[in-house]
PDB file of C-alpha atoms in Angstrom:
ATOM      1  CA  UNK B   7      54.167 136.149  64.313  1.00 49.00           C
ATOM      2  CA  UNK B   8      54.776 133.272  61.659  1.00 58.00           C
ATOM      3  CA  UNK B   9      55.749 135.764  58.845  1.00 54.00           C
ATOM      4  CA  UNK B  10      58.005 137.560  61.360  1.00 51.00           C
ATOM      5  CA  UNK B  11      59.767 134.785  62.056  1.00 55.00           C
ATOM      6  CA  UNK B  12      60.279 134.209  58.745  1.00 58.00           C
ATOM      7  CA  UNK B  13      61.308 137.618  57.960  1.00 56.00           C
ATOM      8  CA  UNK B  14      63.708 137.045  60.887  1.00 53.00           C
ATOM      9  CA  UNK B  15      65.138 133.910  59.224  1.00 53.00           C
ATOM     10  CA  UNK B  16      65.929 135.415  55.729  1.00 57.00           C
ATOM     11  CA  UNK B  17      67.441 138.284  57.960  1.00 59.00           C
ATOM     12  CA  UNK B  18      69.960 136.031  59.455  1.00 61.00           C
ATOM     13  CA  UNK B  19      70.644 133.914  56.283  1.00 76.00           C
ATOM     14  CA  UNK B  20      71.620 137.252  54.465  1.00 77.00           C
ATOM     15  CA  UNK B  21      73.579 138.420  57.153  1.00 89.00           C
ATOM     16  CA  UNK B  22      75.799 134.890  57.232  1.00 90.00           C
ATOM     17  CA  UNK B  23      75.657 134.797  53.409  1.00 92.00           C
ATOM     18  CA  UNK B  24      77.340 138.559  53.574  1.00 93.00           C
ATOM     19  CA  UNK B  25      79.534 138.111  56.548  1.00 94.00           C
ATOM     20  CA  UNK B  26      80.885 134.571  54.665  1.00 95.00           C
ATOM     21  CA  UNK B  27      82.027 136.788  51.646  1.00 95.00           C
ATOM     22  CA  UNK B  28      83.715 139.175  53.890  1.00 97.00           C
ATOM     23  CA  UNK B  29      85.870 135.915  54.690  1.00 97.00           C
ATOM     24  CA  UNK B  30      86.763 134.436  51.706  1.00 97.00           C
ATOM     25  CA  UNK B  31      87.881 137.855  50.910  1.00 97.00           C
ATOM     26  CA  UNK B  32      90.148 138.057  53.806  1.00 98.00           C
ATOM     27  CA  UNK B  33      91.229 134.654  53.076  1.00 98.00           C
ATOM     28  CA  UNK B  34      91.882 135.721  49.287  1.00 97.00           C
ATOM     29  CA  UNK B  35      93.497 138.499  50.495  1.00 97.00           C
ATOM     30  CA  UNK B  36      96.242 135.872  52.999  1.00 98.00           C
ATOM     31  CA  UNK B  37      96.681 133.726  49.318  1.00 97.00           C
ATOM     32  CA  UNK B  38      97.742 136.676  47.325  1.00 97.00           C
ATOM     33  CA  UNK B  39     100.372 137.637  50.472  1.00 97.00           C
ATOM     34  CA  UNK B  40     101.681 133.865  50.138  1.00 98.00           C
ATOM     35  CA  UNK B  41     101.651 133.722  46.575  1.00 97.00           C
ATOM     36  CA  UNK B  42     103.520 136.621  46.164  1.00 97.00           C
ATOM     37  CA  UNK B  43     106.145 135.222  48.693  1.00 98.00           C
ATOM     38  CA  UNK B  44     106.365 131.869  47.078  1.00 98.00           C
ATOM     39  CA  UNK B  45     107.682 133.938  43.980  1.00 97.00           C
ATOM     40  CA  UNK B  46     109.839 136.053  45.725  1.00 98.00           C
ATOM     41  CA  UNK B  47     111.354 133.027  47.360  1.00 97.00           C
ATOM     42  CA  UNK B  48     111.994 131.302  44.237  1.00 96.00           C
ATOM     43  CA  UNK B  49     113.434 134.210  42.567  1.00 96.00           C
ATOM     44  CA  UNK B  50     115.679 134.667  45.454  1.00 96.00           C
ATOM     45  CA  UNK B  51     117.051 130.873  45.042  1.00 93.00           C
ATOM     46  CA  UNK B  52     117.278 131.036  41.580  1.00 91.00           C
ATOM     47  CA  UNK B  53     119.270 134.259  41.606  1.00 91.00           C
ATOM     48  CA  UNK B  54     121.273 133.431  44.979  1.00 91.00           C
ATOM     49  CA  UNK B  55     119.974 136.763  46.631  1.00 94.00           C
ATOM     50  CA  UNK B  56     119.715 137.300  50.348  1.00 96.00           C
ATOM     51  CA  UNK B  57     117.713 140.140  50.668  1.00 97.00           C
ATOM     52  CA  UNK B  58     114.895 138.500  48.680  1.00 97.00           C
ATOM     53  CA  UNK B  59     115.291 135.790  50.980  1.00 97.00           C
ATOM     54  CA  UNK B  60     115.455 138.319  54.478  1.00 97.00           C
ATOM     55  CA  UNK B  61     112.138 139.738  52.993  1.00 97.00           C
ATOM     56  CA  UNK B  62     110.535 136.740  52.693  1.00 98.00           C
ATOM     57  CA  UNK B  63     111.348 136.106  56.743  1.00 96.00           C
ATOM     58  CA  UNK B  64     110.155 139.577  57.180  1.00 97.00           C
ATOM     59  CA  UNK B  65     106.823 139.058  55.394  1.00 97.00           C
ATOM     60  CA  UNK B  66     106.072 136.091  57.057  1.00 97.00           C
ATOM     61  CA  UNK B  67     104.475 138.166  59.711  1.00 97.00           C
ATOM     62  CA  UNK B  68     102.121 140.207  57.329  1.00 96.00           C
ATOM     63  CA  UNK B  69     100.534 136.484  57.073  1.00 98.00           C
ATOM     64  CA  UNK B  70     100.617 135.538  60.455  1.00 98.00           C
ATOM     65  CA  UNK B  71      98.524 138.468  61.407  1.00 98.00           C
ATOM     66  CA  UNK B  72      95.866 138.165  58.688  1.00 98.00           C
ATOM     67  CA  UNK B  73      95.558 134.306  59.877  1.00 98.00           C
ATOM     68  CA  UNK B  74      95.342 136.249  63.358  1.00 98.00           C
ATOM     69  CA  UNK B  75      92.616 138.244  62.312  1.00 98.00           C
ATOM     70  CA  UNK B  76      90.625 135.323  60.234  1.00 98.00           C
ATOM     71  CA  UNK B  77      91.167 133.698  63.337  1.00 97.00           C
ATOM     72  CA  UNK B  78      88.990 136.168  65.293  1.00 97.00           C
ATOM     73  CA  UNK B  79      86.369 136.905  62.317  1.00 97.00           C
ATOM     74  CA  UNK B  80      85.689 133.771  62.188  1.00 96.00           C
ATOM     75  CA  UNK B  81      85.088 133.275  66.040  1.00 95.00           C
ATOM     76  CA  UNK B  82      82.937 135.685  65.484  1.00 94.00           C
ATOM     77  CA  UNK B  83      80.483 134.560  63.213  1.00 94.00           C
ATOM     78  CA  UNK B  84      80.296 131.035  64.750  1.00 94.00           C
ATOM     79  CA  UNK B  85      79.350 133.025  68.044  1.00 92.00           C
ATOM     80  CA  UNK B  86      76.873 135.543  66.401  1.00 92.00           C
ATOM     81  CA  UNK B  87      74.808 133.415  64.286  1.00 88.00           C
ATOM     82  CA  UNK B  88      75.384 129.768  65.153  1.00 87.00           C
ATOM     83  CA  UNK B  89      75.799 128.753  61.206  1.00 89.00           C
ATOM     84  CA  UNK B  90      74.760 124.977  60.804  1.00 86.00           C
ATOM     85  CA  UNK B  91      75.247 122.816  57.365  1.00 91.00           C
ATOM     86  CA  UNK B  92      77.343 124.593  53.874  1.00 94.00           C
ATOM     87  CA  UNK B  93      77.837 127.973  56.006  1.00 95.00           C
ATOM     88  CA  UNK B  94      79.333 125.872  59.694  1.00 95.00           C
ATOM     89  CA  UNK B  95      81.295 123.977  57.237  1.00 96.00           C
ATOM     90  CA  UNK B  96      82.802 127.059  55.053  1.00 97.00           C
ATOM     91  CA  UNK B  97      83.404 129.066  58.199  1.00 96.00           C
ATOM     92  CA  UNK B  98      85.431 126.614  59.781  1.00 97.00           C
ATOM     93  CA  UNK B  99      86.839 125.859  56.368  1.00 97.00           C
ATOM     94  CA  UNK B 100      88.167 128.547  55.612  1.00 98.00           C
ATOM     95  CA  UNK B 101      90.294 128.949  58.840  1.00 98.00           C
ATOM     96  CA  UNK B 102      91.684 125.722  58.039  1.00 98.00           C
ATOM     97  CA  UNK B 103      92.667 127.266  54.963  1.00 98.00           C
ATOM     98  CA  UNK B 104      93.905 130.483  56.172  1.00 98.00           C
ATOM     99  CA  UNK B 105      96.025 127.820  58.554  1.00 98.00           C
ATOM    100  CA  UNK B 106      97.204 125.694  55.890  1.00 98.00           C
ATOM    101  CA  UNK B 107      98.617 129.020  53.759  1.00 98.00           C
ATOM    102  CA  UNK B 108     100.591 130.256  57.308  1.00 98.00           C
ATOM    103  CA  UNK B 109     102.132 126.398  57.229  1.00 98.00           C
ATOM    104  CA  UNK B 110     103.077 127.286  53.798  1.00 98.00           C
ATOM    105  CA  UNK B 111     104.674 130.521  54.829  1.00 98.00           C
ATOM    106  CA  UNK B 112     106.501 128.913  57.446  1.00 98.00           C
ATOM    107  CA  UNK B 113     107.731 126.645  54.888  1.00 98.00           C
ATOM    108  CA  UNK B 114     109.197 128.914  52.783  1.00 98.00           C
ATOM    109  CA  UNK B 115     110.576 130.951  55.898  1.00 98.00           C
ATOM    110  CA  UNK B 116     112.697 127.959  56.500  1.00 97.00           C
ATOM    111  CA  UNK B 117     113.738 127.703  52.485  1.00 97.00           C
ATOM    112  CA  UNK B 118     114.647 131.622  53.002  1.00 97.00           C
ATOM    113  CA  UNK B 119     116.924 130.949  55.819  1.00 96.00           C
ATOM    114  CA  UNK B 120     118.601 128.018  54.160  1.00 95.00           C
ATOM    115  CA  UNK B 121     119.230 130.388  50.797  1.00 94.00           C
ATOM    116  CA  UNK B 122     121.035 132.730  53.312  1.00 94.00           C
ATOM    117  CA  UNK B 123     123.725 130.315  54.121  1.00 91.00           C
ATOM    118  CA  UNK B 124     123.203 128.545  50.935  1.00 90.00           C
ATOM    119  CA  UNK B 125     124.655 131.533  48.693  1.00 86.00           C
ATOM    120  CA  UNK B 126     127.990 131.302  50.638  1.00 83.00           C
ATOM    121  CA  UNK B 127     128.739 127.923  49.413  1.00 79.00           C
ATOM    122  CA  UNK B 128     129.782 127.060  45.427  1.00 75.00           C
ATOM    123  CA  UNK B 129     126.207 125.871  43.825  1.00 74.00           C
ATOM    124  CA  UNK B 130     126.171 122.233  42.619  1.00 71.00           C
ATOM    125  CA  UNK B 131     125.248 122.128  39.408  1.00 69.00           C
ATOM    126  CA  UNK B 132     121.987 119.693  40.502  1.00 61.00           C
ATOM    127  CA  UNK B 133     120.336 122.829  41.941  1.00 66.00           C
ATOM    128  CA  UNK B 134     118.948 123.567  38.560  1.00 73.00           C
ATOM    129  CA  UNK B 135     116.222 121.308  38.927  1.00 83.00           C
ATOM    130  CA  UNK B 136     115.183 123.133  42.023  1.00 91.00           C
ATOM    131  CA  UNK B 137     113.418 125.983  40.156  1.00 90.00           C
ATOM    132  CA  UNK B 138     111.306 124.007  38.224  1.00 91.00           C
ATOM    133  CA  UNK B 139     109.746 122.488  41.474  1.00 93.00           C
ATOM    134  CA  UNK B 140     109.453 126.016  42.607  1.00 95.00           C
ATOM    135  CA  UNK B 141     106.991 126.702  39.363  1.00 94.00           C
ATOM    136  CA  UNK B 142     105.216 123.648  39.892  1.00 92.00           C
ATOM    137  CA  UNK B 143     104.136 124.227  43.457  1.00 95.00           C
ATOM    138  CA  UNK B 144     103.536 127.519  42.361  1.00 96.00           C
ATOM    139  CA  UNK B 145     101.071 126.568  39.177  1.00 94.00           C
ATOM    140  CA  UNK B 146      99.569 123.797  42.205  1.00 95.00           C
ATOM    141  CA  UNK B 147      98.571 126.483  44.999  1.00 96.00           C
ATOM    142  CA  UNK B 148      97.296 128.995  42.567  1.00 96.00           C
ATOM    143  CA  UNK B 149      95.197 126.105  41.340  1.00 95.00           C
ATOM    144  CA  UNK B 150      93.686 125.274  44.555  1.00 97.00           C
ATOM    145  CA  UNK B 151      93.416 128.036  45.905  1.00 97.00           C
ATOM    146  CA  UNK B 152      91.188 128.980  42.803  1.00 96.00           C
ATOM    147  CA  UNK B 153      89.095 125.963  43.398  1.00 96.00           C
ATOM    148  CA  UNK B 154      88.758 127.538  47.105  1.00 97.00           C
ATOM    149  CA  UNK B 155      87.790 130.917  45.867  1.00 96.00           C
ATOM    150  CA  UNK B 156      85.572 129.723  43.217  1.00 96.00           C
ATOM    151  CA  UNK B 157      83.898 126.775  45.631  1.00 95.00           C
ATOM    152  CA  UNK B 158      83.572 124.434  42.383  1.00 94.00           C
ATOM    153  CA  UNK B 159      85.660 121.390  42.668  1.00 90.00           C
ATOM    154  CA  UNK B 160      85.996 120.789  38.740  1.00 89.00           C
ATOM    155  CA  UNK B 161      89.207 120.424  38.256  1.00 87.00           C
ATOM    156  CA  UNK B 162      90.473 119.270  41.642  1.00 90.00           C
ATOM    157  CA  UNK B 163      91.322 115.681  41.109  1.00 89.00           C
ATOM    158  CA  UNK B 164      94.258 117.479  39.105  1.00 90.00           C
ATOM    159  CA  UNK B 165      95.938 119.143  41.703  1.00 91.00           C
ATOM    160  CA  UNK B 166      96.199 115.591  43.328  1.00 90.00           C
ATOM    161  CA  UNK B 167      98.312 114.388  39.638  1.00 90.00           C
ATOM    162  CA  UNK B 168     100.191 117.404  40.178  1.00 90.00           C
ATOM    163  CA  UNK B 169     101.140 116.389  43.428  1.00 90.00           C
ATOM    164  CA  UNK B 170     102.109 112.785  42.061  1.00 89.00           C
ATOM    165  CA  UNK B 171     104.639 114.158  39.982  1.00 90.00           C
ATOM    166  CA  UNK B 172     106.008 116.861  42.538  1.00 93.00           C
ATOM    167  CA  UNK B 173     106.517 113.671  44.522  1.00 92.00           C
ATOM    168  CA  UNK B 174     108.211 111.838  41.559  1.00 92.00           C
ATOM    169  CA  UNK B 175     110.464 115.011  41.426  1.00 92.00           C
ATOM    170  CA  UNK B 176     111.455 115.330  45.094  1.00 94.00           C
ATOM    171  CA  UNK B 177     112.323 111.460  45.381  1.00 93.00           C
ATOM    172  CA  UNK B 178     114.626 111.977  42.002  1.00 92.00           C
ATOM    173  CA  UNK B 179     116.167 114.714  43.780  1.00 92.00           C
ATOM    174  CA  UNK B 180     116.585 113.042  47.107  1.00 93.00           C
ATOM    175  CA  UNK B 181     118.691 110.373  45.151  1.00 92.00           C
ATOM    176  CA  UNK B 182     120.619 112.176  42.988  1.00 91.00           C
ATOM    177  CA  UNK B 183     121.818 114.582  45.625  1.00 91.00           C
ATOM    178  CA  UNK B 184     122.713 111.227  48.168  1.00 91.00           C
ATOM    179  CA  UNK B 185     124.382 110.121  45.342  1.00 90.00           C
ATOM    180  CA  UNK B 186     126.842 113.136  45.213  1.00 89.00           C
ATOM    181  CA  UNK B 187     127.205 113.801  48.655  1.00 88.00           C
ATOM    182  CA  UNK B 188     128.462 110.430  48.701  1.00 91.00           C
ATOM    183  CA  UNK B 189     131.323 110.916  45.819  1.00 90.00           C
ATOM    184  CA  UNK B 190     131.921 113.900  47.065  1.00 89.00           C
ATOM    185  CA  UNK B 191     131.980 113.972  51.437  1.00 88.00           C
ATOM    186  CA  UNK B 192     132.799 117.887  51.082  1.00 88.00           C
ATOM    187  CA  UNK B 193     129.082 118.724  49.702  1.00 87.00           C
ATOM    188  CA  UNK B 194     127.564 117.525  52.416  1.00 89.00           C
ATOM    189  CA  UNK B 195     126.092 120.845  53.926  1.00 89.00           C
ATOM    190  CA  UNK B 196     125.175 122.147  50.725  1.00 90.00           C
ATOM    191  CA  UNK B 197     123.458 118.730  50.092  1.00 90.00           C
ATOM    192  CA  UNK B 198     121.941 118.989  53.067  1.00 92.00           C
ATOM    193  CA  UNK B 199     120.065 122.749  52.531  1.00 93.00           C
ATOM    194  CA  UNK B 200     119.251 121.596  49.031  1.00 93.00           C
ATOM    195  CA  UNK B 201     117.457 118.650  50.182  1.00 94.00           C
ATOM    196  CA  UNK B 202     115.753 120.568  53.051  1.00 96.00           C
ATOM    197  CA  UNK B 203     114.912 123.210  50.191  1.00 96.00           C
ATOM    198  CA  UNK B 204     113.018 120.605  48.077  1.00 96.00           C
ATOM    199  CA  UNK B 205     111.392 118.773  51.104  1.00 96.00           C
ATOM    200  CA  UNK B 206     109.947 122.138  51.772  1.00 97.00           C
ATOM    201  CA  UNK B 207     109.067 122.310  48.415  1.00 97.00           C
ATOM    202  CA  UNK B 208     107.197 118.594  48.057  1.00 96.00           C
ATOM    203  CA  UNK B 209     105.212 119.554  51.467  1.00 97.00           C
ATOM    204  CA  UNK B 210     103.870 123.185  49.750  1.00 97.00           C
ATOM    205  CA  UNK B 211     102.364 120.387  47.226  1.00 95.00           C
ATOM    206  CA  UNK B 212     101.120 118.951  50.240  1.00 95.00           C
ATOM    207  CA  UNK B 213      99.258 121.639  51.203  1.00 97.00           C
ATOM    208  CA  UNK B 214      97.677 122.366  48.171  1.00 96.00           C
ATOM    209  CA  UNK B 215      95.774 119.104  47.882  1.00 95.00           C
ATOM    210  CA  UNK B 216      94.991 119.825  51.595  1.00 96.00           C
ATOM    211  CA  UNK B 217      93.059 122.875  50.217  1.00 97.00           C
ATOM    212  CA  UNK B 218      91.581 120.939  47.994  1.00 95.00           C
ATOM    213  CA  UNK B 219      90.308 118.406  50.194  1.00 95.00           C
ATOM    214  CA  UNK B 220      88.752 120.935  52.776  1.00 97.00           C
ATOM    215  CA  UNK B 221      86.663 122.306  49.558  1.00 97.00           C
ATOM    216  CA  UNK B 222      85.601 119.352  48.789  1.00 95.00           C
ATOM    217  CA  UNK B 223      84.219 118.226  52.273  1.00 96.00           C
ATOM    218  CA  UNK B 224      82.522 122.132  52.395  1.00 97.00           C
ATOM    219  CA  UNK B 225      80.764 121.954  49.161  1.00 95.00           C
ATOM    220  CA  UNK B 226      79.829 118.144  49.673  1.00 94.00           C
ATOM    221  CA  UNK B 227      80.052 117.222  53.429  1.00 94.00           C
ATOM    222  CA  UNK B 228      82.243 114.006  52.620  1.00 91.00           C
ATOM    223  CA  UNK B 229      86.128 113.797  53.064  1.00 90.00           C
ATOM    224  CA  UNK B 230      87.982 113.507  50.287  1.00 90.00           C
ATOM    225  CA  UNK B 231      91.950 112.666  49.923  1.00 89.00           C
ATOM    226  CA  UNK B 232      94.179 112.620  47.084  1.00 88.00           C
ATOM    227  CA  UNK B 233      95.752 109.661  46.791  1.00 81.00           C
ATOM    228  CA  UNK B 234      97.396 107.683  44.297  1.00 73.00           C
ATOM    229  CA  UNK B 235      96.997 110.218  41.621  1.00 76.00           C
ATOM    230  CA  UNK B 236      93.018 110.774  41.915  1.00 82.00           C
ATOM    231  CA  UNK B 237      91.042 112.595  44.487  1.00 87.00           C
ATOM    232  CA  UNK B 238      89.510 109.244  46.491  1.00 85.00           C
ATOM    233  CA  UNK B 239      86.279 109.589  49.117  1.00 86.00           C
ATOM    234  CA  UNK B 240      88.373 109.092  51.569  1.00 80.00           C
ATOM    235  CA  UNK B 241      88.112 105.752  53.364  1.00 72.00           C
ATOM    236  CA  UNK B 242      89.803 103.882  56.187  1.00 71.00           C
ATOM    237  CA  UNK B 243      91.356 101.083  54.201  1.00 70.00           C
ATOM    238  CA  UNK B 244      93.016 104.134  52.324  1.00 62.00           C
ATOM    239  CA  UNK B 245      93.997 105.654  55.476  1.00 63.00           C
ATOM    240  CA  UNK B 246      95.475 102.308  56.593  1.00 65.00           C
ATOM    241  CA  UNK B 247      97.326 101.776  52.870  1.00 64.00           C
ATOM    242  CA  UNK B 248      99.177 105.570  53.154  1.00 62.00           C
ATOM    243  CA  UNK B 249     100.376 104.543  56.543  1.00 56.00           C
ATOM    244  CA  UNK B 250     101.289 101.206  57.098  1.00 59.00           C
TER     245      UNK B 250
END
């Protein structure tokens, strides 16, 4: 009876071990959908192109279902086989990062619609800087999103630098734009998309230390934030310093 249950045991580990790589590929799978769209969306500021930015609307839904049907995997499992410790905390991992890459999406739906109007209007010559945040986020997500697939947190604490300086780049932005709308009253729609474009941008950053965070609390069961450059254990007084 003991060596059954035993038998029974190793059963059910394989089973959850299997059914957890069946997940990460489906979440792989949802990255490779948003990473493609990131570049399509940049490629469609960059060259002022609509219908890059309509497909990027249309393929928001291709992501939205396979968060759908992570969604529902997931459920799944947690019913079946009542995972506790590394597997309970990968499962419901993972659909916060399948959730995290459909805020992402939605992100760059909203930078799609803005590049509609956007190419109607004369460009100001400030938008130049605008790609290069664009290849940043880009190099960030693919980064964390490795770390995610790879479940080996060496290299993390970068991610959160990388985010430092995507911040940096946003608030130079933010001031240089204010600083022409002001000179010039007339700019102040197109100022207005281009700052909602790299807001959009600096919050994809955002996102991709998120990922990194929800690795590190599934390979170590402790939260982790990035914050002030460096990936912190994350504590209240640093909770209390972000917000106050």
């Amino acid at each position: 009876m003991e060596i059954h249950q035993r038998t029974r045991v190793i059963k059910v580990k394989w089973m959850v071990t299997d059914k957890s790589e069946e997940l990460k590929k489906m979440v792989t799978k949802e990255s490779w959908y948003v990473e493609d769209i990131l570049r399509i969306t940049a490629e469609s500021f960059k060259e002022r192109n609509t219908d890059l930015a309509k497909q990027v609307k249309h393929d928001y839904w291709d992501v939205y279902d396979a968060y759908l049907e992570i969604l529902d995997f997931s459920q799944v499992l947690l019913g079946t086989f009542a995972p506790n410790s590394y597997y309970l905390r990968f499962i419901s991992g993972s659909v916060i990062v399948s959730k995290i890459l459909l805020d992402i999406t939605d992100r760059l739906k909203d930078i799609a619609e803005n590049i509609i109007y956007l190419v109607k209007e004369p460009e100001i010559n400030q938008s130049i800087m605008l790609p290069e945040m664009f290849s940043f986020s880009q190099k960030m997500l693919r980064r964390s999103l490795r770390i995610y697939v790879d479940q080996n947190i060496e290299g993390a604490a970068g991610v959160c630098t990388q985010d430092a300086k995507i911040d940096e780049a946003y608030s130079s932005f933010k001031e240089e734009i204010i600083r022409i709308v002001q000179d010039n009253p007339r700019l102040i729609n197109r100022g207005s998309m281009l700052l909602d474009i790299s807001r959009s941008i600096e919050e994809i950053s955002d996102f991709a230390t998120q990922i990194i965070e929800t690795t590190c609390y599934i390979l170590m069961a402790k939260h982790y934030k990035c914050y002030d450059d460096e990936l912190h254990e994350f504590s209240l007084e640093i909770f209390k310093d972000e917000y106050q």
